[in-house]
Amino acid sequence: MATIKIVFYIIMVLWYMYYIYLFINLYLNNSKPYDCDKVIDVKNVVIPLEDLSLIIYKKIKPEVLTATIVKLINNRKIKLEKNNDDFTLICNCHDSDLSKIELNIMELLFAVIGKDDKVTIRQINNFCTNNSGSSSFLMNYEIWKKLALVSSNKNKIFEPKLDYNKVKLVQSIGIILFILNIILKLYSFIGFFIIIPSILITIYFYNISKLTKEYSDYYYSFLNFRGEIRENPELLKNNIFFEYSIILKSYDAVSNIDKKEFAKRLDRAINKCYTNSVLYGNRSLFRR
């Protein structure tokens, strides 16, 4: 029994040593960003809004939905009216004029939240205050998010992940050692603890990503552009730059008061809906 215990501990030590080595390799190969080689003048390129969110945050954020609604207004597919202390969005196009993503957004705004082809910021803001509204918003939001990911250049933006088989091997061996620790009645603390890093390394692998060299330069360039916006708010008179600024969270530099107020209130309403839908919508969907 003493020999078995010694062999078990040797294997455990070797496992932990390889685990540390693999964890470092995962960071270097799949997460550590490239250095910036050149700053691109992003004013001369057009980047899809979903791509910009992936470049900056490595995921599709609710700000993309806000920016896309602003884009629909800029493209006159939605009319915007200010009524006293609220803003009203009015549908101004036919289905044939819309992409799948735009159609999904229009349905969310004017069929799910609003009615009669109209919706106000106040209605959006109050929509997810109950489980029913939260689940409806979450379902439509997730459909929109999947459509946005499909239309994005995700496969070009991120490097292919390496060492997947090594991660699964380390996880499998860790679970086996955890089970053997119980079967052999060794009851070692590190034998019990091993299950935690075995699971964590898999979670870490699925949640890391690395921009390609080309898009790393875009990342640094858009961070630089965010600074330009703050130094020169006149740039936000350009509709595309204003849409970028919503995702970059720098739209507060815009000089037009109504434009700033609308963007801020819409962004807050969308983020509130998203947060509430995640908190309450899942429970409501589960009950169904």
PDB file of C-alpha atoms in Angstrom:
ATOM      1  CA  MET A   1       0.000   0.000   0.000  1.00  0.00           C
ATOM      2  CA  ALA A   2       2.905   2.339   0.788  1.00  0.00           C
ATOM      3  CA  THR A   3       4.330   1.728  -2.718  1.00  0.00           C
ATOM      4  CA  ILE A   4       0.993   2.539  -4.322  1.00  0.00           C
ATOM      5  CA  LYS A   5       0.800   5.730  -2.295  1.00  0.00           C
ATOM      6  CA  ILE A   6       4.313   6.799  -3.364  1.00  0.00           C
ATOM      7  CA  VAL A   7       3.569   6.083  -7.054  1.00  0.00           C
ATOM      8  CA  PHE A   8       0.273   7.963  -6.750  1.00  0.00           C
ATOM      9  CA  TYR A   9       2.003  11.020  -5.290  1.00  0.00           C
ATOM     10  CA  ILE A  10       4.722  10.943  -7.977  1.00  0.00           C
ATOM     11  CA  ILE A  11       2.055  10.887 -10.695  1.00  0.00           C
ATOM     12  CA  MET A  12       0.235  13.713  -8.944  1.00  0.00           C
ATOM     13  CA  VAL A  13       3.387  15.871  -8.804  1.00  0.00           C
ATOM     14  CA  LEU A  14       4.116  15.198 -12.481  1.00  0.00           C
ATOM     15  CA  TRP A  15       0.497  16.077 -13.338  1.00  0.00           C
ATOM     16  CA  TYR A  16       0.685  19.409 -11.499  1.00  0.00           C
ATOM     17  CA  MET A  17       4.034  20.243 -13.142  1.00  0.00           C
ATOM     18  CA  TYR A  18       2.638  19.537 -16.615  1.00  0.00           C
ATOM     19  CA  TYR A  19      -0.548  21.433 -15.714  1.00  0.00           C
ATOM     20  CA  ILE A  20       1.456  24.586 -14.942  1.00  0.00           C
ATOM     21  CA  TYR A  21       3.476  24.157 -18.157  1.00  0.00           C
ATOM     22  CA  LEU A  22       0.279  23.719 -20.234  1.00  0.00           C
ATOM     23  CA  PHE A  23      -1.448  26.678 -18.563  1.00  0.00           C
ATOM     24  CA  ILE A  24       1.475  28.947 -19.471  1.00  0.00           C
ATOM     25  CA  ASN A  25       1.459  27.594 -23.020  1.00  0.00           C
ATOM     26  CA  LEU A  26      -2.270  28.244 -23.367  1.00  0.00           C
ATOM     27  CA  TYR A  27      -1.730  31.858 -22.389  1.00  0.00           C
ATOM     28  CA  LEU A  28       1.201  32.338 -24.768  1.00  0.00           C
ATOM     29  CA  ASN A  29      -0.434  30.584 -27.742  1.00  0.00           C
ATOM     30  CA  ASN A  30      -4.123  31.425 -27.300  1.00  0.00           C
ATOM     31  CA  SER A  31      -4.360  34.619 -25.272  1.00  0.00           C
ATOM     32  CA  LYS A  32      -1.250  36.802 -25.106  1.00  0.00           C
ATOM     33  CA  PRO A  33      -1.801  39.695 -27.558  1.00  0.00           C
ATOM     34  CA  TYR A  34       0.620  40.577 -30.325  1.00  0.00           C
ATOM     35  CA  ASP A  35       2.560  43.802 -30.059  1.00  0.00           C
ATOM     36  CA  CYS A  36       1.387  46.681 -32.227  1.00  0.00           C
ATOM     37  CA  ASP A  37       3.409  46.964 -35.458  1.00  0.00           C
ATOM     38  CA  LYS A  38       1.512  49.833 -37.027  1.00  0.00           C
ATOM     39  CA  VAL A  39      -1.383  52.185 -36.263  1.00  0.00           C
ATOM     40  CA  ILE A  40      -4.023  52.087 -38.986  1.00  0.00           C
ATOM     41  CA  ASP A  41      -5.999  55.203 -39.845  1.00  0.00           C
ATOM     42  CA  VAL A  42      -9.419  53.678 -39.155  1.00  0.00           C
ATOM     43  CA  LYS A  43     -11.126  56.757 -40.581  1.00  0.00           C
ATOM     44  CA  ASN A  44     -10.307  55.353 -44.005  1.00  0.00           C
ATOM     45  CA  VAL A  45     -11.740  51.869 -43.436  1.00  0.00           C
ATOM     46  CA  VAL A  46     -15.218  50.517 -42.744  1.00  0.00           C
ATOM     47  CA  ILE A  47     -15.481  47.858 -40.046  1.00  0.00           C
ATOM     48  CA  PRO A  48     -18.810  46.076 -39.378  1.00  0.00           C
ATOM     49  CA  LEU A  49     -20.142  46.920 -35.925  1.00  0.00           C
ATOM     50  CA  GLU A  50     -20.154  43.296 -34.768  1.00  0.00           C
ATOM     51  CA  ASP A  51     -16.517  42.954 -35.877  1.00  0.00           C
ATOM     52  CA  LEU A  52     -15.537  46.054 -33.907  1.00  0.00           C
ATOM     53  CA  SER A  53     -17.085  44.590 -30.759  1.00  0.00           C
ATOM     54  CA  LEU A  54     -15.201  41.313 -31.288  1.00  0.00           C
ATOM     55  CA  ILE A  55     -11.945  43.213 -31.843  1.00  0.00           C
ATOM     56  CA  ILE A  56     -12.290  45.364 -28.716  1.00  0.00           C
ATOM     57  CA  TYR A  57     -14.103  43.034 -26.294  1.00  0.00           C
ATOM     58  CA  LYS A  58     -13.729  39.589 -27.945  1.00  0.00           C
ATOM     59  CA  LYS A  59     -17.508  39.183 -27.789  1.00  0.00           C
ATOM     60  CA  ILE A  60     -20.741  40.718 -29.079  1.00  0.00           C
ATOM     61  CA  LYS A  61     -21.850  43.303 -26.510  1.00  0.00           C
ATOM     62  CA  PRO A  62     -25.286  44.977 -26.111  1.00  0.00           C
ATOM     63  CA  GLU A  63     -23.690  48.211 -27.385  1.00  0.00           C
ATOM     64  CA  VAL A  64     -23.664  46.594 -30.850  1.00  0.00           C
ATOM     65  CA  LEU A  65     -27.460  46.414 -30.713  1.00  0.00           C
ATOM     66  CA  THR A  66     -27.605  50.079 -29.696  1.00  0.00           C
ATOM     67  CA  ALA A  67     -25.192  51.074 -32.476  1.00  0.00           C
ATOM     68  CA  THR A  68     -27.132  49.048 -35.070  1.00  0.00           C
ATOM     69  CA  ILE A  69     -30.385  50.794 -34.097  1.00  0.00           C
ATOM     70  CA  VAL A  70     -28.588  54.142 -34.527  1.00  0.00           C
ATOM     71  CA  LYS A  71     -27.355  52.893 -37.909  1.00  0.00           C
ATOM     72  CA  LEU A  72     -30.939  52.074 -38.950  1.00  0.00           C
ATOM     73  CA  ILE A  73     -31.921  55.624 -37.981  1.00  0.00           C
ATOM     74  CA  ASN A  74     -29.001  57.060 -39.947  1.00  0.00           C
ATOM     75  CA  ASN A  75     -30.055  54.950 -42.944  1.00  0.00           C
ATOM     76  CA  ARG A  76     -33.638  56.251 -42.543  1.00  0.00           C
ATOM     77  CA  LYS A  77     -35.100  52.813 -41.965  1.00  0.00           C
ATOM     78  CA  ILE A  78     -36.259  54.088 -38.598  1.00  0.00           C
ATOM     79  CA  LYS A  79     -37.575  57.600 -37.953  1.00  0.00           C
ATOM     80  CA  LEU A  80     -36.662  59.291 -34.693  1.00  0.00           C
ATOM     81  CA  GLU A  81     -38.884  61.860 -33.027  1.00  0.00           C
ATOM     82  CA  LYS A  82     -38.414  63.699 -29.746  1.00  0.00           C
ATOM     83  CA  ASN A  83     -41.583  64.148 -27.707  1.00  0.00           C
ATOM     84  CA  ASN A  84     -41.140  66.223 -24.562  1.00  0.00           C
ATOM     85  CA  ASP A  85     -38.781  64.163 -22.378  1.00  0.00           C
ATOM     86  CA  ASP A  86     -38.899  60.971 -24.464  1.00  0.00           C
ATOM     87  CA  PHE A  87     -37.823  59.704 -27.882  1.00  0.00           C
ATOM     88  CA  THR A  88     -40.072  57.753 -30.255  1.00  0.00           C
ATOM     89  CA  LEU A  89     -38.746  55.312 -32.868  1.00  0.00           C
ATOM     90  CA  ILE A  90     -41.004  54.741 -35.880  1.00  0.00           C
ATOM     91  CA  CYS A  91     -40.639  51.932 -38.442  1.00  0.00           C
ATOM     92  CA  ASN A  92     -39.916  53.436 -41.874  1.00  0.00           C
ATOM     93  CA  CYS A  93     -39.195  50.516 -44.204  1.00  0.00           C
ATOM     94  CA  HIS A  94     -40.465  47.243 -45.664  1.00  0.00           C
ATOM     95  CA  ASP A  95     -39.167  43.754 -44.925  1.00  0.00           C
ATOM     96  CA  SER A  96     -37.611  43.445 -48.374  1.00  0.00           C
ATOM     97  CA  ASP A  97     -35.270  46.351 -47.561  1.00  0.00           C
ATOM     98  CA  LEU A  98     -33.785  44.650 -44.497  1.00  0.00           C
ATOM     99  CA  SER A  99     -31.073  42.119 -43.804  1.00  0.00           C
ATOM    100  CA  LYS A 100     -31.808  39.211 -41.412  1.00  0.00           C
ATOM    101  CA  ILE A 101     -30.094  41.055 -38.557  1.00  0.00           C
ATOM    102  CA  GLU A 102     -31.998  44.281 -39.237  1.00  0.00           C
ATOM    103  CA  LEU A 103     -35.292  42.383 -39.572  1.00  0.00           C
ATOM    104  CA  ASN A 104     -34.697  40.744 -36.203  1.00  0.00           C
ATOM    105  CA  ILE A 105     -34.038  44.135 -34.571  1.00  0.00           C
ATOM    106  CA  MET A 106     -37.125  45.689 -36.161  1.00  0.00           C
ATOM    107  CA  GLU A 107     -39.242  42.796 -34.891  1.00  0.00           C
ATOM    108  CA  LEU A 108     -37.801  43.187 -31.397  1.00  0.00           C
ATOM    109  CA  LEU A 109     -38.462  46.943 -31.350  1.00  0.00           C
ATOM    110  CA  PHE A 110     -41.850  47.183 -33.039  1.00  0.00           C
ATOM    111  CA  ALA A 111     -43.504  43.783 -32.474  1.00  0.00           C
ATOM    112  CA  VAL A 112     -42.091  42.501 -29.192  1.00  0.00           C
ATOM    113  CA  ILE A 113     -41.546  45.731 -27.222  1.00  0.00           C
ATOM    114  CA  GLY A 114     -43.640  48.316 -29.085  1.00  0.00           C
ATOM    115  CA  LYS A 115     -46.743  48.165 -31.247  1.00  0.00           C
ATOM    116  CA  ASP A 116     -48.236  49.837 -34.319  1.00  0.00           C
ATOM    117  CA  ASP A 117     -44.714  50.328 -35.731  1.00  0.00           C
ATOM    118  CA  LYS A 118     -43.753  52.608 -32.822  1.00  0.00           C
ATOM    119  CA  VAL A 119     -41.720  52.273 -29.643  1.00  0.00           C
ATOM    120  CA  THR A 120     -40.396  54.787 -27.124  1.00  0.00           C
ATOM    121  CA  ILE A 121     -37.191  54.737 -25.083  1.00  0.00           C
ATOM    122  CA  ARG A 122     -39.361  54.591 -21.960  1.00  0.00           C
ATOM    123  CA  GLN A 123     -41.071  51.429 -23.249  1.00  0.00           C
ATOM    124  CA  ILE A 124     -37.689  49.792 -23.936  1.00  0.00           C
ATOM    125  CA  ASN A 125     -36.419  50.843 -20.515  1.00  0.00           C
ATOM    126  CA  ASN A 126     -39.458  49.348 -18.743  1.00  0.00           C
ATOM    127  CA  PHE A 127     -39.859  46.224 -20.869  1.00  0.00           C
ATOM    128  CA  CYS A 128     -37.726  43.839 -18.818  1.00  0.00           C
ATOM    129  CA  THR A 129     -39.124  44.696 -15.395  1.00  0.00           C
ATOM    130  CA  ASN A 130     -40.992  41.351 -15.271  1.00  0.00           C
ATOM    131  CA  ASN A 131     -40.195  37.729 -16.129  1.00  0.00           C
ATOM    132  CA  SER A 132     -42.396  37.653 -19.237  1.00  0.00           C
ATOM    133  CA  GLY A 133     -40.773  40.715 -20.816  1.00  0.00           C
ATOM    134  CA  SER A 134     -37.308  39.510 -19.798  1.00  0.00           C
ATOM    135  CA  SER A 135     -37.715  36.089 -21.405  1.00  0.00           C
ATOM    136  CA  SER A 136     -39.100  37.614 -24.625  1.00  0.00           C
ATOM    137  CA  PHE A 137     -36.217  40.060 -24.843  1.00  0.00           C
ATOM    138  CA  LEU A 138     -33.610  37.388 -24.039  1.00  0.00           C
ATOM    139  CA  MET A 139     -34.916  35.012 -26.703  1.00  0.00           C
ATOM    140  CA  ASN A 140     -34.871  37.699 -29.403  1.00  0.00           C
ATOM    141  CA  TYR A 141     -31.521  39.054 -28.203  1.00  0.00           C
ATOM    142  CA  GLU A 142     -29.876  35.626 -28.411  1.00  0.00           C
ATOM    143  CA  ILE A 143     -31.234  35.105 -31.943  1.00  0.00           C
ATOM    144  CA  TRP A 144     -29.871  38.521 -32.954  1.00  0.00           C
ATOM    145  CA  LYS A 145     -26.518  37.745 -31.321  1.00  0.00           C
ATOM    146  CA  LYS A 146     -26.190  34.460 -33.245  1.00  0.00           C
ATOM    147  CA  LEU A 147     -27.052  36.213 -36.503  1.00  0.00           C
ATOM    148  CA  ALA A 148     -24.439  38.883 -35.721  1.00  0.00           C
ATOM    149  CA  LEU A 149     -21.781  36.229 -35.046  1.00  0.00           C
ATOM    150  CA  VAL A 150     -22.621  34.401 -38.287  1.00  0.00           C
ATOM    151  CA  SER A 151     -22.330  37.606 -40.321  1.00  0.00           C
ATOM    152  CA  SER A 152     -19.091  38.641 -38.592  1.00  0.00           C
ATOM    153  CA  ASN A 153     -15.563  37.801 -39.700  1.00  0.00           C
ATOM    154  CA  LYS A 154     -14.962  35.866 -36.480  1.00  0.00           C
ATOM    155  CA  ASN A 155     -12.858  33.169 -38.164  1.00  0.00           C
ATOM    156  CA  LYS A 156     -10.533  35.827 -39.592  1.00  0.00           C
ATOM    157  CA  ILE A 157     -10.411  37.954 -36.440  1.00  0.00           C
ATOM    158  CA  PHE A 158      -9.206  35.238 -34.051  1.00  0.00           C
ATOM    159  CA  GLU A 159      -6.340  32.786 -34.267  1.00  0.00           C
ATOM    160  CA  PRO A 160      -7.279  29.070 -34.278  1.00  0.00           C
ATOM    161  CA  LYS A 161      -6.940  27.691 -30.759  1.00  0.00           C
ATOM    162  CA  LEU A 162      -4.081  25.302 -30.054  1.00  0.00           C
ATOM    163  CA  ASP A 163      -3.568  22.465 -27.539  1.00  0.00           C
ATOM    164  CA  TYR A 164      -7.203  21.332 -27.285  1.00  0.00           C
ATOM    165  CA  ASN A 165      -6.216  17.629 -27.106  1.00  0.00           C
ATOM    166  CA  LYS A 166      -3.674  18.381 -24.379  1.00  0.00           C
ATOM    167  CA  VAL A 167      -6.332  20.174 -22.336  1.00  0.00           C
ATOM    168  CA  LYS A 168      -8.734  17.216 -22.630  1.00  0.00           C
ATOM    169  CA  LEU A 169      -5.936  14.789 -21.716  1.00  0.00           C
ATOM    170  CA  VAL A 170      -4.946  16.771 -18.620  1.00  0.00           C
ATOM    171  CA  GLN A 171      -8.590  17.050 -17.582  1.00  0.00           C
ATOM    172  CA  SER A 172      -9.202  13.314 -18.068  1.00  0.00           C
ATOM    173  CA  ILE A 173      -6.092  12.307 -16.111  1.00  0.00           C
ATOM    174  CA  GLY A 174      -7.027  14.750 -13.339  1.00  0.00           C
ATOM    175  CA  ILE A 175     -10.509  13.212 -13.027  1.00  0.00           C
ATOM    176  CA  ILE A 176      -9.052   9.679 -13.023  1.00  0.00           C
ATOM    177  CA  LEU A 177      -6.610  10.636 -10.246  1.00  0.00           C
ATOM    178  CA  PHE A 178      -9.480  12.161  -8.266  1.00  0.00           C
ATOM    179  CA  ILE A 179     -11.452   8.899  -8.547  1.00  0.00           C
ATOM    180  CA  LEU A 180      -8.414   6.729  -7.716  1.00  0.00           C
ATOM    181  CA  ASN A 181      -7.799   8.842  -4.619  1.00  0.00           C
ATOM    182  CA  ILE A 182     -11.214   7.675  -3.369  1.00  0.00           C
ATOM    183  CA  ILE A 183     -11.147   4.059  -4.658  1.00  0.00           C
ATOM    184  CA  LEU A 184      -7.696   3.380  -3.188  1.00  0.00           C
ATOM    185  CA  LYS A 185      -8.783   5.061   0.062  1.00  0.00           C
ATOM    186  CA  LEU A 186      -5.791   7.387   0.016  1.00  0.00           C
ATOM    187  CA  TYR A 187      -7.964  10.427   0.810  1.00  0.00           C
ATOM    188  CA  SER A 188      -5.165  12.833  -0.081  1.00  0.00           C
ATOM    189  CA  PHE A 189      -6.029  16.543   0.050  1.00  0.00           C
ATOM    190  CA  ILE A 190      -4.280  17.285  -3.255  1.00  0.00           C
ATOM    191  CA  GLY A 191      -6.031  14.213  -4.663  1.00  0.00           C
ATOM    192  CA  PHE A 192      -9.389  15.790  -3.847  1.00  0.00           C
ATOM    193  CA  PHE A 193      -8.260  19.281  -4.858  1.00  0.00           C
ATOM    194  CA  ILE A 194      -7.133  18.099  -8.321  1.00  0.00           C
ATOM    195  CA  ILE A 195     -10.729  18.112  -9.589  1.00  0.00           C
ATOM    196  CA  ILE A 196     -10.820  21.936  -9.359  1.00  0.00           C
ATOM    197  CA  PRO A 197      -7.855  22.737 -11.670  1.00  0.00           C
ATOM    198  CA  SER A 198      -9.007  19.909 -13.975  1.00  0.00           C
ATOM    199  CA  ILE A 199     -12.271  21.765 -14.572  1.00  0.00           C
ATOM    200  CA  LEU A 200     -10.759  25.263 -14.483  1.00  0.00           C
ATOM    201  CA  ILE A 201      -8.293  24.620 -17.328  1.00  0.00           C
ATOM    202  CA  THR A 202     -11.174  23.594 -19.625  1.00  0.00           C
ATOM    203  CA  ILE A 203     -13.192  26.677 -18.686  1.00  0.00           C
ATOM    204  CA  TYR A 204     -10.096  28.831 -19.262  1.00  0.00           C
ATOM    205  CA  PHE A 205      -9.492  27.250 -22.680  1.00  0.00           C
ATOM    206  CA  TYR A 206     -13.033  27.967 -23.889  1.00  0.00           C
ATOM    207  CA  ASN A 207     -13.007  31.544 -22.606  1.00  0.00           C
ATOM    208  CA  ILE A 208      -9.719  32.780 -24.058  1.00  0.00           C
ATOM    209  CA  SER A 209      -9.054  34.001 -27.574  1.00  0.00           C
ATOM    210  CA  LYS A 210      -6.282  35.720 -29.468  1.00  0.00           C
ATOM    211  CA  LEU A 211      -6.635  38.299 -32.217  1.00  0.00           C
ATOM    212  CA  THR A 212      -4.730  37.655 -35.424  1.00  0.00           C
ATOM    213  CA  LYS A 213      -1.786  39.927 -36.187  1.00  0.00           C
ATOM    214  CA  GLU A 214      -3.867  42.003 -38.627  1.00  0.00           C
ATOM    215  CA  TYR A 215      -6.744  42.529 -36.210  1.00  0.00           C
ATOM    216  CA  SER A 216      -4.385  43.183 -33.305  1.00  0.00           C
ATOM    217  CA  ASP A 217      -3.278  46.263 -35.233  1.00  0.00           C
ATOM    218  CA  TYR A 218      -6.952  47.214 -35.623  1.00  0.00           C
ATOM    219  CA  TYR A 219      -7.406  46.794 -31.869  1.00  0.00           C
ATOM    220  CA  TYR A 220      -4.625  49.259 -31.039  1.00  0.00           C
ATOM    221  CA  SER A 221      -5.759  51.563 -33.844  1.00  0.00           C
ATOM    222  CA  PHE A 222      -9.332  51.785 -32.542  1.00  0.00           C
ATOM    223  CA  LEU A 223      -8.068  52.488 -29.029  1.00  0.00           C
ATOM    224  CA  ASN A 224      -6.064  55.307 -30.584  1.00  0.00           C
ATOM    225  CA  PHE A 225      -9.171  56.447 -32.491  1.00  0.00           C
ATOM    226  CA  ARG A 226     -11.111  56.599 -29.211  1.00  0.00           C
ATOM    227  CA  GLY A 227      -8.532  59.110 -28.002  1.00  0.00           C
ATOM    228  CA  GLU A 228      -8.905  61.079 -31.246  1.00  0.00           C
ATOM    229  CA  ILE A 229     -12.677  61.294 -30.698  1.00  0.00           C
ATOM    230  CA  ARG A 230     -12.201  62.817 -27.270  1.00  0.00           C
ATOM    231  CA  GLU A 231      -9.682  65.308 -28.596  1.00  0.00           C
ATOM    232  CA  ASN A 232     -11.727  66.158 -31.698  1.00  0.00           C
ATOM    233  CA  PRO A 233     -15.505  65.628 -31.117  1.00  0.00           C
ATOM    234  CA  GLU A 234     -16.187  67.057 -34.596  1.00  0.00           C
ATOM    235  CA  LEU A 235     -15.375  63.568 -35.902  1.00  0.00           C
ATOM    236  CA  LEU A 236     -18.704  62.393 -34.495  1.00  0.00           C
ATOM    237  CA  LYS A 237     -20.585  64.430 -37.093  1.00  0.00           C
ATOM    238  CA  ASN A 238     -19.765  61.483 -39.335  1.00  0.00           C
ATOM    239  CA  ASN A 239     -22.533  58.899 -38.809  1.00  0.00           C
ATOM    240  CA  ILE A 240     -20.232  55.884 -39.076  1.00  0.00           C
ATOM    241  CA  PHE A 241     -17.798  57.316 -36.523  1.00  0.00           C
ATOM    242  CA  PHE A 242     -20.709  58.034 -34.195  1.00  0.00           C
ATOM    243  CA  GLU A 243     -21.809  54.386 -34.493  1.00  0.00           C
ATOM    244  CA  TYR A 244     -18.237  53.306 -33.689  1.00  0.00           C
ATOM    245  CA  SER A 245     -18.201  55.640 -30.674  1.00  0.00           C
ATOM    246  CA  ILE A 246     -21.180  53.831 -29.123  1.00  0.00           C
ATOM    247  CA  ILE A 247     -19.249  50.553 -29.109  1.00  0.00           C
ATOM    248  CA  LEU A 248     -16.084  52.351 -27.992  1.00  0.00           C
ATOM    249  CA  LYS A 249     -18.112  54.060 -25.219  1.00  0.00           C
ATOM    250  CA  SER A 250     -16.963  57.526 -26.203  1.00  0.00           C
ATOM    251  CA  TYR A 251     -20.181  58.946 -27.708  1.00  0.00           C
ATOM    252  CA  ASP A 252     -20.481  61.396 -24.804  1.00  0.00           C
ATOM    253  CA  ALA A 253     -17.990  63.592 -26.689  1.00  0.00           C
ATOM    254  CA  VAL A 254     -20.599  64.435 -29.352  1.00  0.00           C
ATOM    255  CA  SER A 255     -21.540  68.118 -29.377  1.00  0.00           C
ATOM    256  CA  ASN A 256     -25.187  67.614 -30.456  1.00  0.00           C
ATOM    257  CA  ILE A 257     -27.130  67.513 -27.152  1.00  0.00           C
ATOM    258  CA  ASP A 258     -30.160  65.614 -28.501  1.00  0.00           C
ATOM    259  CA  LYS A 259     -27.928  63.074 -30.231  1.00  0.00           C
ATOM    260  CA  LYS A 260     -25.940  62.521 -27.051  1.00  0.00           C
ATOM    261  CA  GLU A 261     -29.067  62.240 -24.894  1.00  0.00           C
ATOM    262  CA  PHE A 262     -30.722  59.778 -27.277  1.00  0.00           C
ATOM    263  CA  ALA A 263     -27.622  57.561 -27.536  1.00  0.00           C
ATOM    264  CA  LYS A 264     -27.116  57.574 -23.768  1.00  0.00           C
ATOM    265  CA  ARG A 265     -30.751  56.765 -22.955  1.00  0.00           C
ATOM    266  CA  LEU A 266     -31.032  54.080 -25.644  1.00  0.00           C
ATOM    267  CA  ASP A 267     -27.737  52.483 -24.562  1.00  0.00           C
ATOM    268  CA  ARG A 268     -28.821  52.451 -20.911  1.00  0.00           C
ATOM    269  CA  ALA A 269     -32.229  50.996 -21.813  1.00  0.00           C
ATOM    270  CA  ILE A 270     -30.726  48.220 -23.952  1.00  0.00           C
ATOM    271  CA  ASN A 271     -28.144  47.344 -21.281  1.00  0.00           C
ATOM    272  CA  LYS A 272     -30.835  47.371 -18.581  1.00  0.00           C
ATOM    273  CA  CYS A 273     -32.998  45.040 -20.672  1.00  0.00           C
ATOM    274  CA  TYR A 274     -30.062  42.721 -21.277  1.00  0.00           C
ATOM    275  CA  THR A 275     -29.029  42.614 -17.603  1.00  0.00           C
ATOM    276  CA  ASN A 276     -32.580  42.022 -16.386  1.00  0.00           C
ATOM    277  CA  SER A 277     -33.247  39.427 -19.081  1.00  0.00           C
ATOM    278  CA  VAL A 278     -30.188  37.423 -18.012  1.00  0.00           C
ATOM    279  CA  LEU A 279     -31.222  37.652 -14.345  1.00  0.00           C
ATOM    280  CA  TYR A 280     -34.934  36.928 -14.778  1.00  0.00           C
ATOM    281  CA  GLY A 281     -35.484  35.707 -18.346  1.00  0.00           C
ATOM    282  CA  ASN A 282     -33.710  32.359 -17.910  1.00  0.00           C
ATOM    283  CA  ARG A 283     -35.886  31.469 -14.932  1.00  0.00           C
ATOM    284  CA  SER A 284     -39.042  32.331 -16.832  1.00  0.00           C
ATOM    285  CA  LEU A 285     -37.980  30.277 -19.855  1.00  0.00           C
ATOM    286  CA  PHE A 286     -37.130  27.355 -17.574  1.00  0.00           C
ATOM    287  CA  ARG A 287     -40.592  27.433 -16.015  1.00  0.00           C
ATOM    288  CA  ARG A 288     -42.144  27.128 -19.458  1.00  0.00           C
TER     289      ARG A 288
END
